[in-house]
Tab-separated table of C-alpha atoms and ligand atoms in Angstrom:
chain	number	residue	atom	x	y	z
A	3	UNK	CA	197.235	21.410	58.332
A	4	UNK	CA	200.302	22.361	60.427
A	5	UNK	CA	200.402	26.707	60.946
A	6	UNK	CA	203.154	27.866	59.251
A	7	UNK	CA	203.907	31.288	58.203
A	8	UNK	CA	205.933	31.543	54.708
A	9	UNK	CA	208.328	33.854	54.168
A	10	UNK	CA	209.876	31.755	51.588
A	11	UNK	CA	211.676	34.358	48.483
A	12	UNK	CA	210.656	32.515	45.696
A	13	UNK	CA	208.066	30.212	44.875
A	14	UNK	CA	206.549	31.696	47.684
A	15	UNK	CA	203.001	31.918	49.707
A	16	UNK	CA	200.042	32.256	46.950
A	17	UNK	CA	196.409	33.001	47.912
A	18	UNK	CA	194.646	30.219	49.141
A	19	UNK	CA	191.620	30.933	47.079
A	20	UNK	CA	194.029	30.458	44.133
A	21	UNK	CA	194.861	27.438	44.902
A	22	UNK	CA	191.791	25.407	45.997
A	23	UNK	CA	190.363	26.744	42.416
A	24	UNK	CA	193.083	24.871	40.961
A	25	UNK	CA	192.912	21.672	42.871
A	26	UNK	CA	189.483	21.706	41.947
A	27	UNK	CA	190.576	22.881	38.418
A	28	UNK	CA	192.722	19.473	38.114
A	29	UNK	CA	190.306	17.399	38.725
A	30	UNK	CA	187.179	18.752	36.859
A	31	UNK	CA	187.971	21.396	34.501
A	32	UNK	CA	184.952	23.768	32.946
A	33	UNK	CA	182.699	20.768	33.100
A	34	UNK	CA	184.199	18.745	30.669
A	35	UNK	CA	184.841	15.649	32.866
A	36	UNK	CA	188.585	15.792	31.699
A	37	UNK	CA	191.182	17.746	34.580
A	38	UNK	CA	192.986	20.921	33.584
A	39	UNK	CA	196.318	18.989	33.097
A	40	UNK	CA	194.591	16.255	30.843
A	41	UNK	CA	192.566	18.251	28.259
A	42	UNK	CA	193.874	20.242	24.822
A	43	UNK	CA	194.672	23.234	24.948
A	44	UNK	CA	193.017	24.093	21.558
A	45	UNK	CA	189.673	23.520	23.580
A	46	UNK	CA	187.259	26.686	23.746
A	47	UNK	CA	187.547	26.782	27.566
A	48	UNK	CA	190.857	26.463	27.743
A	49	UNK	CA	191.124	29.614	25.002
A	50	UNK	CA	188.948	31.649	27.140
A	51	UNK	CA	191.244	31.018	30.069
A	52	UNK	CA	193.715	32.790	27.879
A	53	UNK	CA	191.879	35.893	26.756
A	54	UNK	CA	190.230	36.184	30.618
A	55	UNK	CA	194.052	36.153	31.711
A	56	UNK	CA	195.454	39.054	29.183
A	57	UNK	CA	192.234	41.058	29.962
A	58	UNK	CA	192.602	41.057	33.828
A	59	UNK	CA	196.862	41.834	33.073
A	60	UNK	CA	195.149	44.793	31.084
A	61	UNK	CA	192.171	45.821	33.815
A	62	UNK	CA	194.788	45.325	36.389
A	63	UNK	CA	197.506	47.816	35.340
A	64	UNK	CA	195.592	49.914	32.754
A	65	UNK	CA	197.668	48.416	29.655
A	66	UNK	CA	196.618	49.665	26.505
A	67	UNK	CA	196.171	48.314	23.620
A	68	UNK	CA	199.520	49.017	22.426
A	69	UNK	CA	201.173	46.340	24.186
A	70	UNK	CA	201.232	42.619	23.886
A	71	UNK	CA	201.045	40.676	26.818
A	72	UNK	CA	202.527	37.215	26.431
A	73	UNK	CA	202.825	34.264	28.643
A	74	UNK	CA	205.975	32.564	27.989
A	75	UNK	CA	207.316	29.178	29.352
A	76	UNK	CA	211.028	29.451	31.310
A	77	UNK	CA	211.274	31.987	33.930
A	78	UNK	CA	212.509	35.445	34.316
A	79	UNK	CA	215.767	33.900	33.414
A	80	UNK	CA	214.710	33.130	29.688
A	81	UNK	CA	214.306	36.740	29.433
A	82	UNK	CA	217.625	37.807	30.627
A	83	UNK	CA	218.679	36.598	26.729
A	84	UNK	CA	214.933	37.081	24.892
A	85	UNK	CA	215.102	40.752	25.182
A	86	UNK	CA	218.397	41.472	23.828
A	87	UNK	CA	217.344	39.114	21.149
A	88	UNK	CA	214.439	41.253	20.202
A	89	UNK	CA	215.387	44.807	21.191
A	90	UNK	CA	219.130	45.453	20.841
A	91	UNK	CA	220.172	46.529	18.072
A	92	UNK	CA	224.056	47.131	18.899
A	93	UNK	CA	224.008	48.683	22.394
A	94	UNK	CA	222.159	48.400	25.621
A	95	UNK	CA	222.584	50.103	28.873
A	96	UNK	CA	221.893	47.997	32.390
A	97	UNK	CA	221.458	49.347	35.667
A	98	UNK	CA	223.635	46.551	38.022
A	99	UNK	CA	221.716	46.585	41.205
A	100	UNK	CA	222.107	43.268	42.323
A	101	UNK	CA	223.225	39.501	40.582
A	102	UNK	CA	219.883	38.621	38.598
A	103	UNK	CA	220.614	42.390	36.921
A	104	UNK	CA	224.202	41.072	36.577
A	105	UNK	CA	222.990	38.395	34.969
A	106	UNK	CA	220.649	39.803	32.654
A	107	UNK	CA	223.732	42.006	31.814
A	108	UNK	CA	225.501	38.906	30.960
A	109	UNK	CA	223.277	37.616	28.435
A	110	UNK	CA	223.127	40.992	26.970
A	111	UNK	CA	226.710	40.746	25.744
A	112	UNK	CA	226.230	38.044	23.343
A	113	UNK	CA	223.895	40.171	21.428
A	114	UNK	CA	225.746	43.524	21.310
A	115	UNK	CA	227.832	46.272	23.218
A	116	UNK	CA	226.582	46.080	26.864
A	117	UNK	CA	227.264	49.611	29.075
A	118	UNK	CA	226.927	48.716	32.910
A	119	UNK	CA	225.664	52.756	33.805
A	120	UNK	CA	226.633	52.198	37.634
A	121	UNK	CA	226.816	48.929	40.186
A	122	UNK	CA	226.102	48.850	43.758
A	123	UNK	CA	227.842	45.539	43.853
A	124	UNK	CA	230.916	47.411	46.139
A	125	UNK	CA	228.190	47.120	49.137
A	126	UNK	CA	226.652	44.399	48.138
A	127	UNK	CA	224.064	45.760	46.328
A	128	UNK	CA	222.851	46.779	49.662
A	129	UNK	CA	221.839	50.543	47.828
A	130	UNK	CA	220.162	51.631	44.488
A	131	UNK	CA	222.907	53.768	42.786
A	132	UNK	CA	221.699	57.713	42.193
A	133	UNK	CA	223.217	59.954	39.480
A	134	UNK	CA	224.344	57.555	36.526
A	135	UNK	CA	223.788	58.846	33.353
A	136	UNK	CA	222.195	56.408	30.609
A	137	UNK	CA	224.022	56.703	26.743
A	138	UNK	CA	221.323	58.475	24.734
A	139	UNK	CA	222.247	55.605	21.433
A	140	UNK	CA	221.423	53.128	23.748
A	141	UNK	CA	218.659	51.007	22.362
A	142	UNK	CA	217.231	50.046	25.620
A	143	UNK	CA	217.389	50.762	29.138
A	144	UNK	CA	217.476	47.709	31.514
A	145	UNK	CA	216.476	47.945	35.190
A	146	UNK	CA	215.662	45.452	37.791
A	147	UNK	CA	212.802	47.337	40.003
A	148	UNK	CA	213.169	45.116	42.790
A	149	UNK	CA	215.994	43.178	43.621
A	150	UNK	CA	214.367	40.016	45.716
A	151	UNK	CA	217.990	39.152	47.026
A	152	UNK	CA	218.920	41.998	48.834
A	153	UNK	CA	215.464	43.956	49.790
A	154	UNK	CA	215.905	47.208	47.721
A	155	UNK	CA	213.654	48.504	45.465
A	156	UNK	CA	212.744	51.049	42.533
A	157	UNK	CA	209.486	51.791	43.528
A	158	UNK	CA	208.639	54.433	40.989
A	159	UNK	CA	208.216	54.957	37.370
A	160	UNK	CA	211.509	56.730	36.461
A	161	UNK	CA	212.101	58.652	33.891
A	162	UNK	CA	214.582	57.716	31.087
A	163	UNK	CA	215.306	58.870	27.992
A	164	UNK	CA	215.621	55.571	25.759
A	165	UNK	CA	213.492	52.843	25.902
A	166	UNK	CA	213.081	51.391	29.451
A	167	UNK	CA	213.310	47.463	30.359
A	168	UNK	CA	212.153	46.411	33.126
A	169	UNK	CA	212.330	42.937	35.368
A	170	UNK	CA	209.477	43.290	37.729
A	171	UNK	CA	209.999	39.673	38.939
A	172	UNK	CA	209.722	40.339	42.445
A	173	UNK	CA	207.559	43.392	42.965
A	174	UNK	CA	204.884	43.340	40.203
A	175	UNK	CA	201.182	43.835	41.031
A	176	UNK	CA	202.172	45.306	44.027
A	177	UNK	CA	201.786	48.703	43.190
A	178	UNK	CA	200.039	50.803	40.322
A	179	UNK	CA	202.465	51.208	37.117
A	180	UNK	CA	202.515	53.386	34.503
A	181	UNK	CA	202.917	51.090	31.805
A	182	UNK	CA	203.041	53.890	29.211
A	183	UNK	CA	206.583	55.001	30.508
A	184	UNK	CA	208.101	51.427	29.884
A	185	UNK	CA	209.064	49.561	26.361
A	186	UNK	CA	209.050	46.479	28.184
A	187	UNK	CA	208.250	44.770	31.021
A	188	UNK	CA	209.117	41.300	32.358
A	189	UNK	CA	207.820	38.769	35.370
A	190	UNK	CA	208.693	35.263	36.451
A	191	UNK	CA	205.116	34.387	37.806
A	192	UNK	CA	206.473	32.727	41.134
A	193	UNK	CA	207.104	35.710	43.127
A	194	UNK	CA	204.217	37.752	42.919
A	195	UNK	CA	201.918	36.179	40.924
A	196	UNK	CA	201.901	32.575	40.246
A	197	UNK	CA	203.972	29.294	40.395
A	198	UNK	CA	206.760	28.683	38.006
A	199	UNK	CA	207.414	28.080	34.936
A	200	UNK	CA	205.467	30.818	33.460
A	201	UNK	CA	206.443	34.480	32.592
A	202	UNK	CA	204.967	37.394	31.675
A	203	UNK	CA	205.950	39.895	29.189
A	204	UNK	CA	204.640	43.074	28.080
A	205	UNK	CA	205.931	44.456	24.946
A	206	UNK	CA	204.867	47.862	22.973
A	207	UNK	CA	204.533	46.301	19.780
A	208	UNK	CA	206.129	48.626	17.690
A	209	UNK	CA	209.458	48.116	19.374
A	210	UNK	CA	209.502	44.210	17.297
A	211	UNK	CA	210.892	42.911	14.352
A	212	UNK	CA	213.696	45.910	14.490
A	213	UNK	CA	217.112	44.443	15.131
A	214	UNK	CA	218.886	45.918	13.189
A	215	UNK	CA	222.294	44.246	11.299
A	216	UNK	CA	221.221	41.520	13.442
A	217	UNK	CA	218.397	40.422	11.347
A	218	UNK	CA	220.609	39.188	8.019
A	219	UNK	CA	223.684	38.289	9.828
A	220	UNK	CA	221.651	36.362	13.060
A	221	UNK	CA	217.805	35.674	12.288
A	222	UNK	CA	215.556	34.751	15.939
A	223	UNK	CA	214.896	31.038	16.066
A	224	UNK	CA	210.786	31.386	16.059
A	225	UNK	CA	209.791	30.909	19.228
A	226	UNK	CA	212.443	33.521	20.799
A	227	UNK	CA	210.937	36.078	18.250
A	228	UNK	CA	208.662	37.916	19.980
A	229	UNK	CA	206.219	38.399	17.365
A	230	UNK	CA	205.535	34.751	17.218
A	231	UNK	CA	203.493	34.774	19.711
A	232	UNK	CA	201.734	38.427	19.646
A	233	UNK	CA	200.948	37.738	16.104
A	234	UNK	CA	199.733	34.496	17.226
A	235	UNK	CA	196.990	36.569	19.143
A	236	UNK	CA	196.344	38.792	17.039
A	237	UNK	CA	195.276	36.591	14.608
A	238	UNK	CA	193.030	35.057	17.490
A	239	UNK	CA	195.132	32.208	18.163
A	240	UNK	CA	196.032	32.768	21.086
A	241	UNK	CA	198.849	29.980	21.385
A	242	UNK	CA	201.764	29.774	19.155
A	243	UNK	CA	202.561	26.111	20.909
A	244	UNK	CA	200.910	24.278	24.173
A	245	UNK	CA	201.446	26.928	26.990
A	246	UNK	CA	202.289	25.836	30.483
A	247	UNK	CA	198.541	25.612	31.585
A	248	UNK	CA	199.253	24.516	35.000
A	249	UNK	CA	201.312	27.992	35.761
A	250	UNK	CA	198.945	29.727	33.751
A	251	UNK	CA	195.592	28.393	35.528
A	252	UNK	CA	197.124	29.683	38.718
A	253	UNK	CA	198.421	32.787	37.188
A	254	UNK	CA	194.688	33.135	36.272
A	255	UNK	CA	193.218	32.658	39.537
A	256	UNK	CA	195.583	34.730	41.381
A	257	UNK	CA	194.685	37.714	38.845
A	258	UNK	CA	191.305	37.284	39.882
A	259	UNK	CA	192.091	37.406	43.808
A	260	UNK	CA	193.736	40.576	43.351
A	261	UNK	CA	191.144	42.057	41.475
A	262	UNK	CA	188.619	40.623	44.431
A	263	UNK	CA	190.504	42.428	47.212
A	264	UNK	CA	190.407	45.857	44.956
A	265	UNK	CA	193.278	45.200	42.990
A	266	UNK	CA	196.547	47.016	42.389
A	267	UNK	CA	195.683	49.680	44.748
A	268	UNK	CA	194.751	47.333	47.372
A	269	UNK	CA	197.958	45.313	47.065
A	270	UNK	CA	199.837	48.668	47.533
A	271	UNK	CA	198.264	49.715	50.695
A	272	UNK	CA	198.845	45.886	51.891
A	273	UNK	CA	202.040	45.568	51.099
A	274	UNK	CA	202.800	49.281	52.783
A	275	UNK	CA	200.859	47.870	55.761
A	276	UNK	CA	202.926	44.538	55.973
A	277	UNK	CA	206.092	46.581	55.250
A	278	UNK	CA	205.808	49.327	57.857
A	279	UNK	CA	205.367	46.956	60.225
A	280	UNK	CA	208.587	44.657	59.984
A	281	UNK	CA	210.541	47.903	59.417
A	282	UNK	CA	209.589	49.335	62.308
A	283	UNK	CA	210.272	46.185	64.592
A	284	UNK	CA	213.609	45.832	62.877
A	285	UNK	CA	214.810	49.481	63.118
A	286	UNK	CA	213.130	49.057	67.172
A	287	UNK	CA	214.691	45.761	68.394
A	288	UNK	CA	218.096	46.616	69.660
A	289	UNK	CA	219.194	42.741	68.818
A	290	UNK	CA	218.845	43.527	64.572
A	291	UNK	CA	220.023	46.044	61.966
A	292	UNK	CA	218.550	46.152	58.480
A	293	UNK	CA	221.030	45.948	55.546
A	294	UNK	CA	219.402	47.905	52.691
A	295	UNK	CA	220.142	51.854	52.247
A	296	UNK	CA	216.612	53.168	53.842
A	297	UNK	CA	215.571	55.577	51.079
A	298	UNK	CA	215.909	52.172	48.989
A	299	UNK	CA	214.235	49.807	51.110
A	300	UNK	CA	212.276	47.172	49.471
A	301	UNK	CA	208.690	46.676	50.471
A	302	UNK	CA	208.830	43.090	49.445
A	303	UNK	CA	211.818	41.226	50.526
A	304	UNK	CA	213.303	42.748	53.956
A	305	UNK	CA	217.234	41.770	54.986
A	306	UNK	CA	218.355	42.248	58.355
A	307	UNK	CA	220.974	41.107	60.683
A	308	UNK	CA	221.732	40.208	64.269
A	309	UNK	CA	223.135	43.913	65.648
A	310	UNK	CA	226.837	44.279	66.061
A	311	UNK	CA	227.927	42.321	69.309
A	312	UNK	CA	224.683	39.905	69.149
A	313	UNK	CA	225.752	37.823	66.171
A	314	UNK	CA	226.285	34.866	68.439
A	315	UNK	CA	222.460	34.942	68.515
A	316	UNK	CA	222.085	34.285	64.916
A	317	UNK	CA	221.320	30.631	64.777
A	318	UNK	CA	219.694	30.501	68.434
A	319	UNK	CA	217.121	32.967	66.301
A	320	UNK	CA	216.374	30.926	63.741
A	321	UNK	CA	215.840	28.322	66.074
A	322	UNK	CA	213.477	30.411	68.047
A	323	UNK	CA	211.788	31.945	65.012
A	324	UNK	CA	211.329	28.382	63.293
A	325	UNK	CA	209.797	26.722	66.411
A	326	UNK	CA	207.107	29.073	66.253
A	327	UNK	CA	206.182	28.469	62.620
A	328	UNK	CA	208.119	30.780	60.535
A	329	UNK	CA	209.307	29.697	57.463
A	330	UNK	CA	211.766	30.282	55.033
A	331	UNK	CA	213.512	33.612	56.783
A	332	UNK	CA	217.038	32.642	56.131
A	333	UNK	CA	218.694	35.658	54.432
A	334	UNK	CA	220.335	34.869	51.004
A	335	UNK	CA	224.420	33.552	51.643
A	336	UNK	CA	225.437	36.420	50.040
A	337	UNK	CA	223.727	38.415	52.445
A	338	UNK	CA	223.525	36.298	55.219
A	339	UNK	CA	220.715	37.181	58.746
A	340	UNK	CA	217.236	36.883	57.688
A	341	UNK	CA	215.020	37.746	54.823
A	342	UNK	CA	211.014	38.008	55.270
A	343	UNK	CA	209.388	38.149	51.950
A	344	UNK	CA	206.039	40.183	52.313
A	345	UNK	CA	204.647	39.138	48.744
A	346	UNK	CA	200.896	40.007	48.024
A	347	UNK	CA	199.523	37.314	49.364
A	348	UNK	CA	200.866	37.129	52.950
A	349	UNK	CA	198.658	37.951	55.329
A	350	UNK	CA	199.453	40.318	57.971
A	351	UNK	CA	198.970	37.743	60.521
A	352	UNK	CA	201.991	36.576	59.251
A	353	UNK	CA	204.023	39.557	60.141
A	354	UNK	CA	202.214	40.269	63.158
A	355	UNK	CA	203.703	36.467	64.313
A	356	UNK	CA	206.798	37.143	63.199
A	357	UNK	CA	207.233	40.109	64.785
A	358	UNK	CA	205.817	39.158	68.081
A	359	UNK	CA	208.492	36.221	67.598
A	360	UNK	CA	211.148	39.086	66.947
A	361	UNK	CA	210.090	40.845	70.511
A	362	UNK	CA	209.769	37.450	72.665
A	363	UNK	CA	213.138	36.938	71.230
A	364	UNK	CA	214.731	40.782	72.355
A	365	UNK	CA	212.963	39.508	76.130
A	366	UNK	CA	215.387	36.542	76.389
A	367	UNK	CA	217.728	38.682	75.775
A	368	UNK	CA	217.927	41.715	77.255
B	30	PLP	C1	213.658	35.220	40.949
B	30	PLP	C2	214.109	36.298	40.063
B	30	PLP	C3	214.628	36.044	38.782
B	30	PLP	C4	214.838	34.645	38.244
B	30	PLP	O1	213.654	34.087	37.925
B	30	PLP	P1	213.578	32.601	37.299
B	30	PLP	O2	212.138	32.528	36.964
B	30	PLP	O3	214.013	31.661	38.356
B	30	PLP	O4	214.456	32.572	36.114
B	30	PLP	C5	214.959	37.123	37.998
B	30	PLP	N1	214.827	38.390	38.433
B	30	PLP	C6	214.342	38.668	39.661
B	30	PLP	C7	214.206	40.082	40.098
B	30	PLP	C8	213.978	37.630	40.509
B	30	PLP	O5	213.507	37.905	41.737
C-alpha cells in the first residue's frame, strides 16, 4: 500500500486493527456464513454487538447507569435539531464558538427562544470566549467542546448552572470526562471514533419526555423522541428500527482498540504527546504562525499559517508537504494555511513526518 500519512478532519485515519476486523467482519460474520452487511439485525450476535458496544461507551468513560447511550443514524448534524426537540422547553442558551455551534444554534430556533451567550465569530472563532454569563431559565446549556474547524478547544468539564449540552464530535474519547456534570452529550462517530453515519448520544434519562407546552401543541415524530429508543433498551430490545451496522461494527471495534491501548487515559497522554509536538514545531519554524488563541488551543485539529511575509510559500508547501505523503493538511477556506488533525488513532510517526517535512521545508528557505 502507498505510505501516506492522514491528516484528513473528518472521516479521518481509524485504527488499523479496526478495520481489518471489519473486512473480515463483512465477509464472515460470528460464524454464521452470512457477512455483517447481509445478516438481520434481530440475530443474537448481532444483539450482543449492541450491548458489548453500550458497555465499553460505559467502561470507557465511567457512565452510570443513569444515562442512555444511543446509537443513532445521521450525524452530529441530526442532533443540531434532536436536542431542542427533546430538551427545550421555551429557551436555550448556546455558546457560538465556531459555524457547526452556529448551526446547532440555528436549529434551536425553530423549537423555542434561542440566547447566543457570546460569539468568537469577530476573529474567526480563532478564541473560546471567557466571561459570558448563561440565563439561569435556560433549559439547557449548549457547547461545542471542540471546534474541528478552527483548532480550539474546551478541554475541561466546566461548570454551569443549567443543564449542559455538549457536541463532542471532534474531541471525544480523547480525554477522561466527567459525564456526571453533563445532561447530554453528542458524537458524530467519524472523527474520533468511527465512520459515518452513526452518532452517539448520551442522555440522563430523567431529562425526557419533558417539553413542556410543546408536547400538546407539537408532539415528536417517534423516532426523533428520544425515549424511543432508550425504552427500546430497556425493555431489552435493543433496536427500535435496523441500526446502521456497518458504522456501528466499526464503532465497536474501535471501542475495543482504545480500551487495548489503556483506554481514555491512554488516548489523553497520546494525543498530548502528538499535540506538543506539532505545537512546538509550529510556534519554532520562523516560516508559520498558529491561528488559535494559545490558552484555547485544540489538541486535535491544529491551524496554522505561512508567517507574515512568507505567504508566497503557501502552495510551494503543500506541494512539498504532499510529495512526501501527507495528506489532507489543507486548512478549512474559512481559515485558510494548514490543518493537521491529530485524532486518536494517528500515530506519532505521523507527526514526527510531518514535522520533519515542516523543518526540511524552513532549510529551503532560510
Ligand atoms: C464534523 C462535525 C459536525 C458535523 O457532523 P456530521 O456528522 O457531518 O453532521 C458537528 N460538530 C462538530 C464539532 C464536528 O466536528
Amino acid at each position: 500500500m502507498k505510505q501516506a500519512y492522514n491528516f484528513n478532519a473528518g472521516p479521518c485515519v481509524l485504527p488499523r486493527e479496526a478495520v481489518e476486523a471489519t473486512i473480515e467482519a463483512i465477509r464472515e460474520f460470528d460464524n454464521t456464513g452470512i457477512g455483517l452487511l447481509e445478516i438481520s439485525h434481530r440475530t443474537p450476535g448481532w444483539e450482543k454487538v449492541m450491548s458489548e458496544t453500550r458497555a465499553l461507551w460505559r467502561e470507557l468513560l465511567h457512565i452510570s447507569p443513569e444515562y442512555e447511550i444511543l446509537f443513532l443514524g445521521g450525524g452530529a448534524s441530526t442532533q443540531f435539531f434532536t436536542v431542542p426537540a427533546n430538551l427545550m422547553k421555551k429557551k436555550a442558551a448556546y455558546l457560538q464558538t465556531g459555524v457547526w455551534a452556529k448551526k446547532a444554534a440555528k436549529e434551536a430556533n425553530l423549537f423555542g427562544e434561542v440566547k447566543i451567550v457570546a460569539s468568537s465569530e469577530d476573529k474567526t472563532y480563532s478564541y473560546i470566549p471567557k466571561n459570558y454569563s448563561i440565563p439561569m431559565d435556560a433549559d439547557y446549556f449548549h457547547i461545542t467542546t471542540n471546534n474541528t474547524i478552527y483548532g480550539t478547544e474546551i478541554r475541561r468539564d466546566i461548570d454551569c448552572p443549567v443543564t449542559l449540552v455538549a457536541d463532542m464530535s471532534s474531541d471525544i474519547l480523547s480525554r477522561p470526562v466527567n459525564v456526571s456534570k453533563y445532561g447530554l452529550i453528542y458524537a458524530g462517530a467519524q472523527k474520533n471514533v468511527g465512520p459515518a453515519g452513526v452518532t452517539v448520544v448520551i442522555v440522563r434519562k430523567d431529562l425526557l419526555g419533558n417539553i413542556g407546552f410543546r408536547q400538546y401543541m407539537n408532539p415528536l415524530p417517534t423516532f426523533v423522541d428520544y425515549r424511543t429508543h432508550a425504552i427500546a433498551e430497556e425493555k431489552n430490545i435493543s433496536m427500535f428500527n435496523t441500526p446502521p451496522v456497518f458504522a456501528i461494527y466499526v464503532m465497536y471495534q474501535t471501542l475495543k482498540w482504545v480500551k487495548s491501548k489503556g483506554g481514555v487515559p491512554a488516548m489523553e497522554e497520546l494525543a498530548r504527546k502528538r499535540s506538543e509536538m506539532l505545537y512546538n514545531e509550529i510556534d519554532r519554524n520562523s516560516l508559520f504562525v498558529g491561528t488559535a488563541a494559545k490558552e484555547d488551543r485544540s489538541v486535535m485539529n491544529h491551524c496554522w499559517v505561512m508567517a507574515p511575509g512568507k505567504e508566497a510559500l503557501q502552495d510551494e508547501f503543500m506541494a512539498f508537504a504532499k510529495e512526501r505523503g501527507m495528506v489532507g493538511i489543507k486548512g478549512h477556506r474559512s481559515v485558510g494555511g494548514f490543518r493537521a488533525s491529530l485524532y486518536n488513532a494517528c500515530p506519532i510517526e505521523a507527526v514526527e513526518a510531518l514535522v520533519a517535512c515542516m523543518q526540511e521545508f524552513e532549510k529551503l528557505h532560510k
